[in-house]
Amino acid sequence: MLNYLFRRLLLGLAQLLGLVIVVFLILQAVPGDPVRIMLGERVPAEYVETVRERLGLNEPMLTQLWTYLTRIVTGDLGESVTFGQSIQTLVASRMEPSAYLITYGLLLAVIFGGVLGVFAAVRSGTVADFTLRILATALLAMPAFWVGLVLALIFGIAWGLFPVSGYQPGLVGAFRTLTLPAIAIALSLVAVVLRTLRSSMKRVLDSEYIEAARARGYSENRVLARHALRNAVTPTISIVAVVVGFLIGGTAVIEQVFSIPGLGSLLVQAVERRDYPVVQAIALLAGTVVIVAGLVADLLQAALDPRVRNAIRNG
Amino acid sequence: MSEHVRDDELLQISDLRIGFGAKPGEASPIVHGLSLSIGRGRILGLVGESGSGKSLTCRAVMRLLPDGGHVLSGSVIFDGRDILAMSKSEVLAFRSSEIGMVFQDPFSSLNPTRRIGSQMIEAIRNALNLSKEDAERRAVSLLEEVELPNPAAKLRMYPHELSGGMRQRVMLAIAMAARPSLLIADEPTTALDTTTQAQILELLRRIRDVDGTSILLVSHDFGVIAEMCDDVAVMYGGFIVESGPVEEVYLRPKHPYTKALIASVPTLAVPERGYRRPTIPGPPLGTTPYASGCPFAPRCALARPECEDVSMTLLPVASAHTSACPFGGE
Ligand SMILES: Nc1ncnc2c1ncn2[C@@H]1O[C@H](COP(=O)(O)OP(=O)(O)O)[C@@H](O)[C@H]1O
Ligand code: SF4
Ligand SMILES: [Mg+2]
């Protein structure tokens, strides 16, 4: 296990390095002069040059990459060109709503998808299972922003249960303002988790060691909890890591729909203003979360299933 | 039927019919009125080719028929109680302490993600009210009984770290955890090489000799049955076609199917070049649903028009030896 842990951590570091390089290249890939695009046509040429120097863009590319890397490692994200403050301050002020929204959405997707997935597998072939499958297919086809608008109309405007825009800090405020957006981004992911868990649970329930466990006189609850679920969860964990990526993407849209001042709406603003350093910082943050989610998923799987550790040791 | 219940029998199956379908009323029958009994401390062989209904019969005794499988009629009397009439909680208690089962594939019948020790201790504590420490001690002594070297170390291993033979020994140890009076072994050696197969069979026989456990041993290989069993029931197409003491049936088979099965047993002698093991000609089982008469008729060399009307009741041949073919003895 230690050997595996070490190798997986190394892989995570390599992924982070790759991420930083890709994010660095965002600026290089901008067609034309990025500084000119950021500042607009009316700014005098001397000022463009000053900003170019401040961003280090007059250096050779490899030097730029090295500077960028060392800055990132020391936690320095740089200055925003158009918001007039350091990117750290900017990102920190927008972090809370997005972090809560993603966590909330993830909890909803995992809890509801998990419970319904196990239920559908245990009741496989019944009307309940069939209904859930139809529902899952329908949910998958519904875009999050549309679900968000419908939820806002029904629960926010018609019934007045939740506010339909803005964000209030703190747990209670976050619960009030983020419930509808979290449901909107989680609904299709509930379907993803449900389907994955249902199919792996069904496969596990058909296996001989489950029959052998029943033959030993174990109660059905013990068979499900101690033998089936534990083994069926492994493939679902990888999917949950992918789900985290989708959640992050989903927040960009849904924060706009519900006017939540989070990182998603900051990203949209930064893109509109062509503030590339801010875009880079957010991309870096999102990519890091996805890489860490993948790392956690792999380590969890290895902890739960000795065959995973073994396959990697031999492979 | 109860007038035939003898008190030296541990298990008595009478007229058991099993079918598959959405509901019992719509089920198409697969096992047709099967009767057999196992004496205390005896080994009964259930032999027949794949698809004849051996595993379904075992699962009916365990009350573990797969989804869609139904017992349509009959009784399964174990030690005076009808298993088929037991409540759910009675079934759990029965499975955990009075009967043990070993499966065909030792590579898939242990949970791959849990250590041997954890699986054994779980089974032991589920059957017997023991502390964790006592259960672990018992696990070690059970592994010693099935002759696994270094048992304490084995408890910390995962199934994939053991060979097939070792895993089957672990399965046997778990099955014997509560000293059940009946052990069901459904093709326990089919997935193993011949050397390991002989060792596992030897172990089964010792379990019977030492503990007095009755064993229902399922196989498609008459050679295994002849070597291991006291009694044999030959199964074909959901019927018992012949039954009796094993040496009697092996040496003087009466049913044409039994004869064909015995002829297909490989001998220990090295076969001459060009020798081909006789196989049973005709369509294999399960290609057509059973209608009436003798199910072996499409493949039987002795088949005649009357075979379509054979009732498939077991007719006495000699003391305790019966056959369902009225024509095979001629
Ligand atoms: N789960 C199932 N669903 C439908 N039919 C089944 C199922 N299991 C077994 N059968 C039927 O019962 C027959 C006997 O099966 P089985 O008892 O497993 O045979 P054996 O163990 O003698 O090889 C099979 O040929 C098949 O037609
Ligand atoms: S009843 Fe007829 S078909 Fe069946 S085994 Fe006897 S002779 Fe063959
Ligand atoms: Mg079978």
XYZ file of C-alpha atoms and ligand atoms in Angstrom:
681
model
C 0.000 0.000 0.000
C 2.843 2.447 0.852
C 4.492 1.720 -2.443
C 1.216 2.346 -4.226
C 0.614 5.540 -2.264
C 4.033 6.867 -3.201
C 3.579 6.114 -6.897
C 0.100 7.579 -7.006
C 1.294 10.776 -5.310
C 4.087 11.082 -7.874
C 1.528 10.730 -10.647
C -0.580 13.462 -9.023
C 2.443 15.782 -8.952
C 3.133 15.098 -12.628
C -0.503 15.894 -13.419
C -0.216 19.187 -11.519
C 2.915 20.099 -13.449
C 1.096 19.318 -16.704
C -1.815 21.461 -15.573
C 0.431 24.441 -14.809
C 2.061 24.172 -18.226
C -1.301 23.969 -20.017
C -2.627 26.944 -18.043
C 0.557 28.859 -18.842
C 0.019 28.164 -22.523
C -3.482 29.733 -22.400
C -1.856 33.139 -22.588
C 0.553 32.089 -25.345
C -2.327 30.677 -27.380
C -4.251 33.947 -27.459
C -4.172 35.111 -31.094
C -2.537 38.502 -31.571
C -1.083 40.523 -28.723
C -2.707 39.439 -25.446
C -1.767 42.632 -23.643
C -3.267 44.779 -26.371
C -6.432 42.689 -26.314
C -6.657 42.987 -22.523
C -6.119 46.709 -22.426
C -8.080 47.690 -25.509
C -7.149 49.850 -28.517
C -7.293 53.270 -26.875
C -4.521 52.724 -24.310
C -1.168 54.360 -25.225
C 1.613 52.102 -26.455
C 3.958 52.956 -23.530
C 1.377 51.726 -21.034
C 0.950 48.498 -23.024
C 4.696 48.004 -22.764
C 4.669 48.671 -19.001
C 1.979 46.037 -18.462
C 3.799 43.650 -20.770
C 6.909 44.003 -18.648
C 4.948 43.667 -15.420
C 3.490 40.394 -16.725
C 6.949 39.306 -17.872
C 5.682 38.793 -21.407
C 8.740 40.358 -23.007
C 10.969 37.498 -21.799
C 11.673 34.330 -23.870
C 8.931 31.721 -23.442
C 10.934 29.210 -21.361
C 12.010 31.941 -18.965
C 8.375 32.986 -18.679
C 7.341 29.406 -17.925
C 10.013 29.109 -15.252
C 8.985 32.381 -13.621
C 5.342 31.309 -13.763
C 6.113 27.925 -12.184
C 8.166 29.371 -9.327
C 5.494 31.985 -8.675
C 2.730 29.365 -8.561
C 4.784 27.148 -6.212
C 5.169 30.035 -3.762
C 1.417 30.620 -3.987
C 1.643 33.896 -5.896
C -1.161 34.116 -8.468
C -0.217 37.627 -9.630
C -2.228 40.777 -10.243
C -5.491 41.150 -12.044
C -5.241 43.528 -14.989
C -8.790 44.825 -14.863
C -10.100 44.260 -11.325
C -7.355 46.333 -9.763
C -6.421 43.905 -6.986
C -4.265 40.859 -6.408
C -5.752 37.651 -7.788
C -5.426 35.982 -4.354
C -7.716 38.575 -2.787
C -10.096 38.414 -5.715
C -10.329 34.606 -5.723
C -10.572 34.421 -1.927
C -13.504 36.834 -1.909
C -15.354 34.648 -4.437
C -14.355 31.256 -3.082
C -16.957 30.587 -0.389
C -20.181 30.404 -2.451
C -18.559 28.177 -5.104
C -16.968 25.833 -2.570
C -20.293 25.443 -0.753
C -22.204 25.035 -4.001
C -19.906 22.273 -5.276
C -19.875 20.463 -1.919
C -23.653 20.752 -1.623
C -24.174 19.485 -5.177
C -21.743 16.622 -4.621
C -23.511 15.564 -1.412
C -26.899 15.625 -3.147
C -25.609 13.624 -6.131
C -23.847 11.012 -3.982
C -26.576 10.600 -1.347
C -29.584 10.485 -3.668
C -27.758 8.679 -6.483
C -26.331 6.193 -3.969
C -29.544 5.382 -2.141
C -31.606 5.160 -5.340
C -28.903 3.120 -7.103
C -28.835 0.491 -4.361
C -32.622 0.492 -4.212
C -32.927 0.007 -7.993
C -30.390 -2.851 -7.961
C -32.084 -4.660 -5.073
C -35.512 -4.198 -6.696
C -34.091 -4.926 -10.146
C -36.796 -5.784 -12.674
C -39.678 -4.318 -10.645
C -41.862 -1.337 -11.540
C -39.876 0.837 -9.096
C -36.605 -0.011 -10.847
C -38.128 0.632 -14.257
C -39.541 4.009 -13.170
C -36.177 5.065 -11.753
C -34.434 4.126 -14.991
C -36.840 6.198 -17.087
C -36.449 9.082 -14.636
C -32.652 8.824 -14.790
C -32.697 8.971 -18.582
C -34.976 12.021 -18.480
C -32.745 13.767 -15.907
C -29.654 13.158 -18.013
C -31.303 14.919 -20.949
C -32.102 18.074 -18.954
C -29.502 20.872 -19.057
C -28.658 22.338 -15.635
C -29.498 25.958 -16.534
C -32.958 24.913 -17.706
C -33.565 22.867 -14.541
C -32.320 25.899 -12.583
C -34.805 28.223 -14.275
C -37.700 25.788 -13.719
C -36.758 25.343 -10.044
C -36.465 29.088 -9.590
C -39.906 29.565 -11.151
C -41.644 26.922 -9.046
C -39.931 26.971 -5.646
C -38.666 30.525 -5.730
C -41.243 32.650 -7.484
C -44.500 30.652 -7.322
C -44.104 29.140 -3.821
C -41.601 31.608 -2.391
C -39.671 28.900 -0.539
C -36.177 30.016 -1.540
C -34.649 33.242 -2.854
C -33.961 33.058 -6.579
C -30.867 35.214 -6.711
C -27.892 36.364 -4.680
C -25.865 34.754 -1.933
C -25.909 35.057 1.852
C -22.763 33.964 3.693
C -22.740 31.515 6.602
C -24.235 28.029 6.727
C -27.873 29.100 7.092
C -27.595 31.745 4.411
C -25.781 29.336 2.122
C -28.490 26.722 2.664
C -31.197 29.236 1.773
C -29.495 30.645 -1.287
C -27.711 27.561 -2.638
C -30.379 24.838 -2.342
C -32.015 25.529 -5.705
C -28.723 25.972 -7.612
C -27.264 22.850 -5.988
C -30.306 20.796 -6.997
C -30.009 22.195 -10.513
C -26.395 21.100 -10.983
C -26.827 17.821 -9.063
C -29.926 16.416 -10.761
C -28.256 14.982 -13.852
C -25.364 13.765 -11.686
C -27.820 11.927 -9.426
C -28.738 10.021 -12.568
C -25.065 9.315 -13.352
C -24.351 7.967 -9.854
C -27.623 6.015 -9.791
C -26.882 4.251 -13.062
C -23.285 3.408 -12.215
C -24.069 2.090 -8.769
C -27.129 0.177 -9.979
C -25.174 -1.683 -12.633
C -22.150 -2.506 -10.477
C -24.409 -3.471 -7.580
C -26.386 -5.782 -9.863
C -23.210 -7.413 -11.102
C -21.960 -7.921 -7.556
C -25.325 -9.302 -6.396
C -25.137 -11.921 -9.162
C -21.714 -13.119 -8.096
C -21.074 -16.414 -6.397
C -19.620 -14.994 -3.188
C -22.929 -13.265 -2.529
C -24.736 -16.565 -2.903
C -22.106 -18.128 -0.648
C -22.704 -15.393 1.942
C -26.447 -16.085 1.839
C -25.746 -19.806 2.183
C -24.027 -19.041 5.512
C -27.306 -17.717 6.875
C -26.446 -14.011 6.817
C -29.372 -11.612 6.927
C -30.087 -9.773 3.692
C -29.002 -6.499 5.307
C -25.633 -7.977 6.244
C -25.192 -9.381 2.730
C -25.940 -5.983 1.207
C -23.897 -3.841 3.577
C -20.897 -6.022 4.403
C -20.468 -7.850 1.100
C -22.300 -6.280 -1.848
C -22.235 -2.515 -1.342
C -18.592 -2.333 -0.331
C -17.556 -4.094 -3.530
C -20.003 -2.275 -5.799
C -18.885 1.125 -4.548
C -15.409 0.844 -6.104
C -16.397 1.582 -9.735
C -18.749 4.309 -8.551
C -15.896 6.145 -6.810
C -14.152 6.835 -10.139
C -17.404 8.211 -11.512
C -17.789 10.496 -8.499
C -14.347 11.942 -9.243
C -15.535 12.682 -12.794
C -18.740 14.128 -11.340
C -16.637 16.661 -9.396
C -15.310 17.937 -12.726
C -18.832 18.295 -14.101
C -19.944 20.081 -10.942
C -17.164 22.633 -11.347
C -18.166 23.204 -14.969
C -21.824 23.403 -13.939
C -21.210 26.144 -11.394
C -20.038 28.593 -14.099
C -23.467 28.463 -15.731
C -25.634 28.093 -12.652
C -23.946 30.956 -10.764
C -24.988 33.189 -13.660
C -28.594 31.915 -13.551
C -28.891 32.573 -9.782
C -26.579 35.648 -9.692
C -24.231 34.029 -7.181
C -20.978 35.984 -6.747
C -18.733 32.913 -6.921
C -15.732 31.809 -8.947
C -17.958 30.705 -11.831
C -19.366 34.169 -12.347
C -15.889 35.643 -11.783
C -14.664 33.420 -14.612
C -17.425 34.660 -16.907
C -16.580 38.290 -16.043
C -12.852 37.684 -16.527
C -13.453 36.168 -19.939
C -15.673 39.090 -20.930
C -12.963 41.561 -19.863
C -10.192 39.475 -21.430
C -8.450 39.437 -18.041
C -6.277 36.422 -18.849
C -4.331 36.160 -15.560
C -7.656 35.767 -13.704
C -8.867 33.175 -16.226
C -5.571 31.329 -15.722
C -5.877 31.393 -11.949
C -9.404 29.985 -11.985
C -8.469 27.309 -14.517
C -5.547 26.366 -12.294
C -7.780 26.114 -9.247
C -10.465 24.056 -11.012
C -7.858 21.736 -12.537
C -6.213 21.221 -9.143
C -9.541 20.258 -7.570
C -10.169 17.722 -10.365
C -6.660 16.250 -9.977
C -7.039 15.996 -6.197
C -10.475 14.375 -6.626
C -8.921 11.763 -8.921
C -6.139 11.150 -6.409
C -8.563 10.738 -3.507
C -10.733 8.403 -5.612
C -7.777 6.175 -6.534
C -6.498 5.994 -2.962
C -9.985 5.170 -1.680
C -10.333 2.400 -4.236
C -6.966 0.974 -3.334
C -7.904 1.063 0.337
C -11.188 -0.747 -0.351
C -10.031 -3.329 -2.869
C -6.773 -5.276 -2.491
C -6.949 -6.317 -6.150
C -6.511 -2.691 -7.236
C -3.311 -2.403 -5.188
C -2.154 -5.727 -6.534
C -2.864 -4.919 -10.188
C -0.836 -1.744 -9.914
C 2.030 -3.441 -8.082
C 2.272 -6.076 -10.806
C 1.419 -3.795 -13.715
C -45.687 -39.717 1.076
C -44.805 -39.324 4.745
C -45.221 -43.034 5.395
C -41.776 -43.492 3.825
C -39.970 -41.132 6.233
C -37.401 -43.291 8.004
C -35.748 -41.905 11.080
C -32.250 -42.940 10.034
C -32.562 -40.512 7.121
C -31.247 -36.990 7.705
C -32.688 -35.443 4.555
C -35.653 -36.671 2.616
C -36.779 -34.936 -0.561
C -40.164 -36.078 -1.863
C -41.740 -35.301 -5.195
C -39.871 -31.996 -5.548
C -40.865 -29.953 -8.576
C -38.951 -26.784 -9.486
C -39.802 -24.376 -12.298
C -38.888 -20.970 -13.691
C -41.278 -18.157 -14.473
C -42.514 -14.767 -13.325
C -45.022 -16.447 -10.990
C -45.236 -20.013 -9.662
C -48.478 -20.468 -11.638
C -46.745 -19.629 -14.947
C -43.485 -21.446 -14.245
C -42.237 -24.020 -16.705
C -40.967 -27.058 -14.802
C -37.260 -27.967 -14.860
C -37.102 -30.530 -12.049
C -39.993 -32.991 -12.268
C -41.022 -34.707 -9.048
C -37.618 -35.605 -7.665
C -37.291 -37.838 -4.592
C -34.113 -38.803 -2.791
C -32.868 -39.294 0.732
C -29.544 -39.083 2.535
C -28.802 -41.258 5.548
C -27.013 -39.918 8.626
C -23.268 -39.980 8.131
C -23.593 -41.127 4.537
C -22.333 -39.635 1.304
C -24.889 -39.437 -1.494
C -23.660 -38.714 -4.991
C -25.905 -36.757 -7.341
C -24.540 -37.339 -10.816
C -25.627 -36.260 -14.278
C -24.535 -34.083 -17.117
C -24.639 -30.307 -17.061
C -28.153 -28.881 -17.125
C -29.880 -31.877 -15.564
C -30.991 -29.883 -12.502
C -28.406 -30.882 -9.851
C -27.576 -27.354 -8.737
C -31.235 -26.329 -8.649
C -31.965 -29.280 -6.375
C -29.150 -28.207 -4.009
C -30.383 -24.630 -4.004
C -33.920 -25.711 -3.239
C -32.580 -27.510 -0.148
C -30.762 -24.297 0.859
C -33.929 -22.266 0.083
C -31.669 -20.299 -2.289
C -33.330 -20.657 -5.697
C -32.308 -17.877 -8.117
C -34.766 -15.105 -9.095
C -37.686 -16.570 -11.003
C -37.120 -20.064 -9.617
C -40.025 -21.579 -7.689
C -40.655 -24.796 -5.824
C -43.924 -25.923 -7.420
C -44.633 -28.835 -5.091
C -43.034 -31.408 -2.843
C -41.376 -31.456 0.550
C -37.811 -31.355 1.834
C -37.712 -32.901 5.308
C -34.530 -32.232 7.274
C -34.271 -33.893 10.659
C -38.061 -34.016 10.959
C -38.760 -30.447 9.791
C -39.933 -29.321 6.350
C -37.381 -26.825 5.063
C -39.866 -25.524 2.517
C -42.282 -24.540 5.305
C -39.698 -22.667 7.403
C -40.110 -18.942 8.086
C -37.430 -16.525 6.895
C -35.711 -16.352 10.273
C -35.841 -20.141 10.669
C -34.175 -20.441 7.257
C -31.348 -18.106 8.344
C -30.764 -20.114 11.533
C -30.906 -23.370 9.556
C -28.356 -22.148 6.999
C -25.985 -20.749 9.592
C -25.727 -23.809 11.816
C -27.316 -26.965 10.399
C -26.155 -27.057 6.798
C -22.988 -26.019 4.990
C -22.360 -25.518 1.303
C -19.286 -25.559 -0.903
C -19.493 -24.204 -4.438
C -18.010 -25.159 -7.774
C -15.692 -22.221 -8.335
C -13.344 -21.496 -5.420
C -12.027 -18.494 -7.354
C -15.317 -16.642 -7.113
C -16.983 -17.954 -3.970
C -14.931 -15.917 -1.484
C -15.354 -12.161 -1.210
C -12.297 -10.742 -3.054
C -12.060 -7.562 -0.978
C -12.002 -9.064 2.512
C -9.317 -11.013 4.302
C -9.788 -14.733 4.877
C -9.802 -14.158 8.645
C -12.499 -11.511 8.514
C -14.732 -13.750 6.374
C -14.200 -16.781 8.607
C -14.742 -14.896 11.843
C -17.912 -13.368 10.428
C -19.266 -16.827 9.578
C -18.252 -18.314 12.930
C -19.771 -15.496 14.965
C -22.937 -15.539 12.863
C -23.430 -19.224 13.692
C -22.031 -19.442 17.218
C -22.173 -16.881 19.968
C -18.417 -16.362 20.347
C -16.213 -13.405 21.216
C -13.944 -12.100 18.492
C -10.885 -13.711 20.092
C -12.584 -17.089 20.502
C -13.851 -16.909 16.934
C -10.325 -16.231 15.706
C -8.980 -19.205 17.672
C -11.711 -21.323 16.184
C -10.849 -20.071 12.692
C -7.254 -21.202 13.198
C -8.304 -24.650 14.368
C -10.770 -24.995 11.463
C -7.972 -24.179 9.010
C -5.815 -26.801 10.733
C -8.622 -29.333 10.273
C -8.708 -28.667 6.527
C -4.905 -29.033 6.524
C -3.938 -25.545 5.466
C -0.344 -24.966 6.531
C 0.408 -21.830 8.561
C -3.220 -21.016 9.404
C -2.585 -17.850 11.438
C -0.808 -16.255 8.465
C -3.582 -17.390 6.102
C -6.129 -15.450 8.140
C -4.414 -12.200 7.179
C -4.389 -13.016 3.460
C -6.811 -12.051 0.720
C -8.432 -14.752 -1.440
C -6.357 -13.841 -4.508
C -3.199 -14.691 -2.563
C -4.282 -18.356 -2.244
C -4.398 -21.151 -4.827
C -7.697 -22.683 -5.925
C -7.193 -25.729 -3.717
C -6.422 -23.555 -0.696
C -9.494 -21.438 -1.311
C -11.664 -24.547 -1.520
C -10.213 -25.659 1.831
C -11.146 -22.265 3.266
C -14.681 -22.684 1.873
C -14.844 -26.103 3.514
C -13.594 -24.675 6.805
C -16.284 -21.977 6.697
C -18.962 -24.509 5.775
C -17.932 -26.672 8.745
C -17.725 -23.728 11.185
C -20.831 -24.735 13.138
C -20.412 -28.510 12.672
C -23.506 -28.826 10.467
C -25.043 -32.257 10.071
C -25.338 -31.866 6.279
C -22.739 -30.617 3.834
C -23.719 -29.852 0.244
C -20.786 -29.859 -2.158
C -21.842 -28.753 -5.653
C -19.077 -29.910 -8.011
C -16.427 -28.920 -5.439
C -13.486 -30.130 -7.522
C -14.566 -29.376 -11.097
C -12.437 -26.209 -11.271
C -9.324 -27.864 -9.787
C -6.461 -29.898 -11.256
C -6.510 -33.661 -10.671
C -3.988 -33.752 -7.811
C -5.804 -31.041 -5.880
C -9.106 -32.689 -6.725
C -7.986 -35.930 -5.063
C -6.840 -34.053 -1.933
C -10.138 -32.180 -1.562
C -12.132 -35.395 -2.028
C -9.971 -37.119 0.578
C -10.663 -34.223 2.939
C -14.424 -34.494 2.354
C -14.304 -38.173 3.217
C -12.361 -37.439 6.417
C -14.902 -34.806 7.446
C -17.586 -37.470 7.167
C -15.503 -40.075 9.013
C -14.512 -37.745 11.871
C -17.647 -35.628 12.328
C -20.267 -38.021 10.982
C -21.429 -35.303 8.587
C -23.812 -36.391 5.847
C -22.681 -35.154 2.447
C -24.580 -34.463 -0.755
C -21.828 -34.590 -3.360
C -22.734 -33.302 -6.816
C -20.630 -34.251 -9.802
C -20.882 -34.862 -13.512
C -18.084 -37.432 -13.214
C -19.140 -40.959 -12.306
C -15.541 -41.798 -11.467
C -15.560 -39.296 -8.574
C -18.920 -40.595 -7.381
C -17.842 -44.235 -7.511
C -14.775 -43.473 -5.434
C -16.438 -41.279 -2.820
C -20.049 -42.189 -2.234
C -22.137 -44.733 -0.354
C -25.209 -44.125 -2.470
C -25.836 -42.554 -5.824
C -28.737 -40.873 -7.602
C -28.358 -40.461 -11.356
C -30.117 -37.412 -12.747
C -31.146 -36.638 -16.301
C -33.409 -33.875 -17.619
C -34.853 -33.049 -14.195
C -35.566 -36.675 -13.223
C -33.767 -39.186 -11.046
C -33.392 -42.015 -13.552
C -31.580 -44.518 -11.336
C -30.561 -44.772 -7.696
C -29.083 -47.212 -5.222
C -25.935 -48.200 -3.326
C -23.000 -46.993 -5.365
C -21.211 -50.323 -5.946
C -24.494 -51.910 -7.022
C -25.294 -49.129 -9.509
C -21.704 -48.834 -10.733
C -21.227 -52.546 -11.298
C -24.745 -53.366 -12.475
C -26.235 -50.206 -14.017
C -29.731 -50.732 -15.343
C -30.690 -47.434 -16.957
C -29.253 -46.794 -20.451
C -28.241 -43.274 -19.416
C -26.318 -44.569 -16.385
C -24.590 -47.104 -18.603
C -23.559 -44.385 -21.059
C -22.336 -42.182 -18.200
C -20.209 -44.976 -16.731
C -18.793 -45.810 -20.150
C -17.605 -42.214 -20.491
C -15.529 -42.331 -17.280
C -11.831 -42.079 -18.155
C -9.767 -44.975 -16.830
C -6.562 -44.423 -14.933
C -4.562 -46.449 -17.459
C -2.809 -44.438 -20.142
C -5.135 -44.529 -23.158
C -3.810 -46.126 -26.336
C -3.062 -43.871 -29.259
C -6.178 -43.009 -31.171
C -8.442 -43.954 -28.250
C -11.451 -41.696 -27.971
C -13.467 -41.547 -24.788
C -16.999 -42.587 -25.681
C -19.380 -39.663 -25.457
C -23.126 -39.871 -25.334
C -24.502 -39.252 -28.825
C -27.524 -37.126 -29.661
C -28.695 -33.626 -28.749
C -27.401 -32.347 -25.398
C -29.769 -31.484 -22.578
C -31.788 -28.313 -22.484
C -32.264 -27.883 -26.237
C -35.956 -28.823 -26.076
C -38.488 -28.389 -23.246
C -39.673 -31.579 -21.629
C -43.074 -32.793 -22.845
C -43.754 -36.346 -21.665
C -42.313 -39.846 -21.460
C -38.616 -40.610 -21.103
C -36.425 -37.496 -21.522
C -33.491 -39.651 -22.645
C -35.390 -41.076 -25.646
C -33.806 -38.763 -28.301
C -30.361 -40.115 -27.365
C -31.151 -43.673 -26.262
C -29.980 -46.615 -28.350
C -32.801 -48.746 -26.927
C -35.566 -46.208 -27.520
C -38.871 -47.565 -28.806
C -42.373 -46.092 -29.315
C -43.515 -47.092 -25.791
C -40.822 -44.819 -24.330
C -43.063 -41.827 -25.008
C -45.501 -43.139 -22.394
C -43.004 -44.102 -19.683
C -44.135 -42.563 -16.365
C -40.585 -42.033 -15.026
C -41.368 -43.628 -11.668
C -38.452 -45.482 -10.125
C -38.991 -49.230 -10.398
C -37.202 -51.659 -8.055
C -34.341 -53.571 -9.639
C -32.733 -55.118 -6.581
C -32.764 -54.287 -2.875
C -32.597 -50.434 -2.668
C -31.635 -50.267 -6.363
C -34.206 -48.589 -8.629
C -34.365 -47.486 -12.259
C -36.872 -45.427 -14.252
C -36.391 -47.391 -17.467
C -38.720 -50.352 -17.857
C -36.682 -51.653 -20.822
C -33.036 -51.103 -19.917
C -32.519 -54.370 -18.068
C -33.175 -56.570 -21.048
N -31.513 -18.721 -13.217
C -32.112 -19.546 -14.091
N -33.085 -19.074 -14.904
C -33.700 -19.881 -15.799
N -33.421 -21.190 -15.946
C -32.461 -21.726 -15.169
C -31.758 -20.938 -14.196
N -30.873 -21.742 -13.563
C -31.024 -22.960 -14.120
N -31.976 -22.957 -15.076
C -32.422 -24.097 -15.885
O -32.333 -25.250 -15.106
C -31.558 -26.241 -15.780
C -30.772 -27.011 -14.747
O -29.830 -26.160 -14.172
P -28.799 -26.663 -13.066
O -29.541 -27.129 -11.868
O -27.847 -25.556 -12.856
O -28.088 -27.895 -13.756
P -26.788 -28.692 -13.324
O -26.330 -28.166 -12.003
O -27.209 -30.104 -13.275
O -25.793 -28.464 -14.405
C -30.697 -25.488 -16.751
O -30.439 -26.227 -17.903
C -31.541 -24.282 -17.083
O -32.369 -24.592 -18.189
S -37.395 -45.531 -21.320
Fe -36.834 -45.908 -23.414
S -35.741 -44.130 -24.064
Fe -35.832 -44.074 -21.859
S -33.973 -45.032 -21.233
Fe -35.494 -46.637 -21.283
S -35.305 -47.497 -23.317
Fe -34.207 -45.552 -23.357
Mg -24.434 -27.202 -11.568
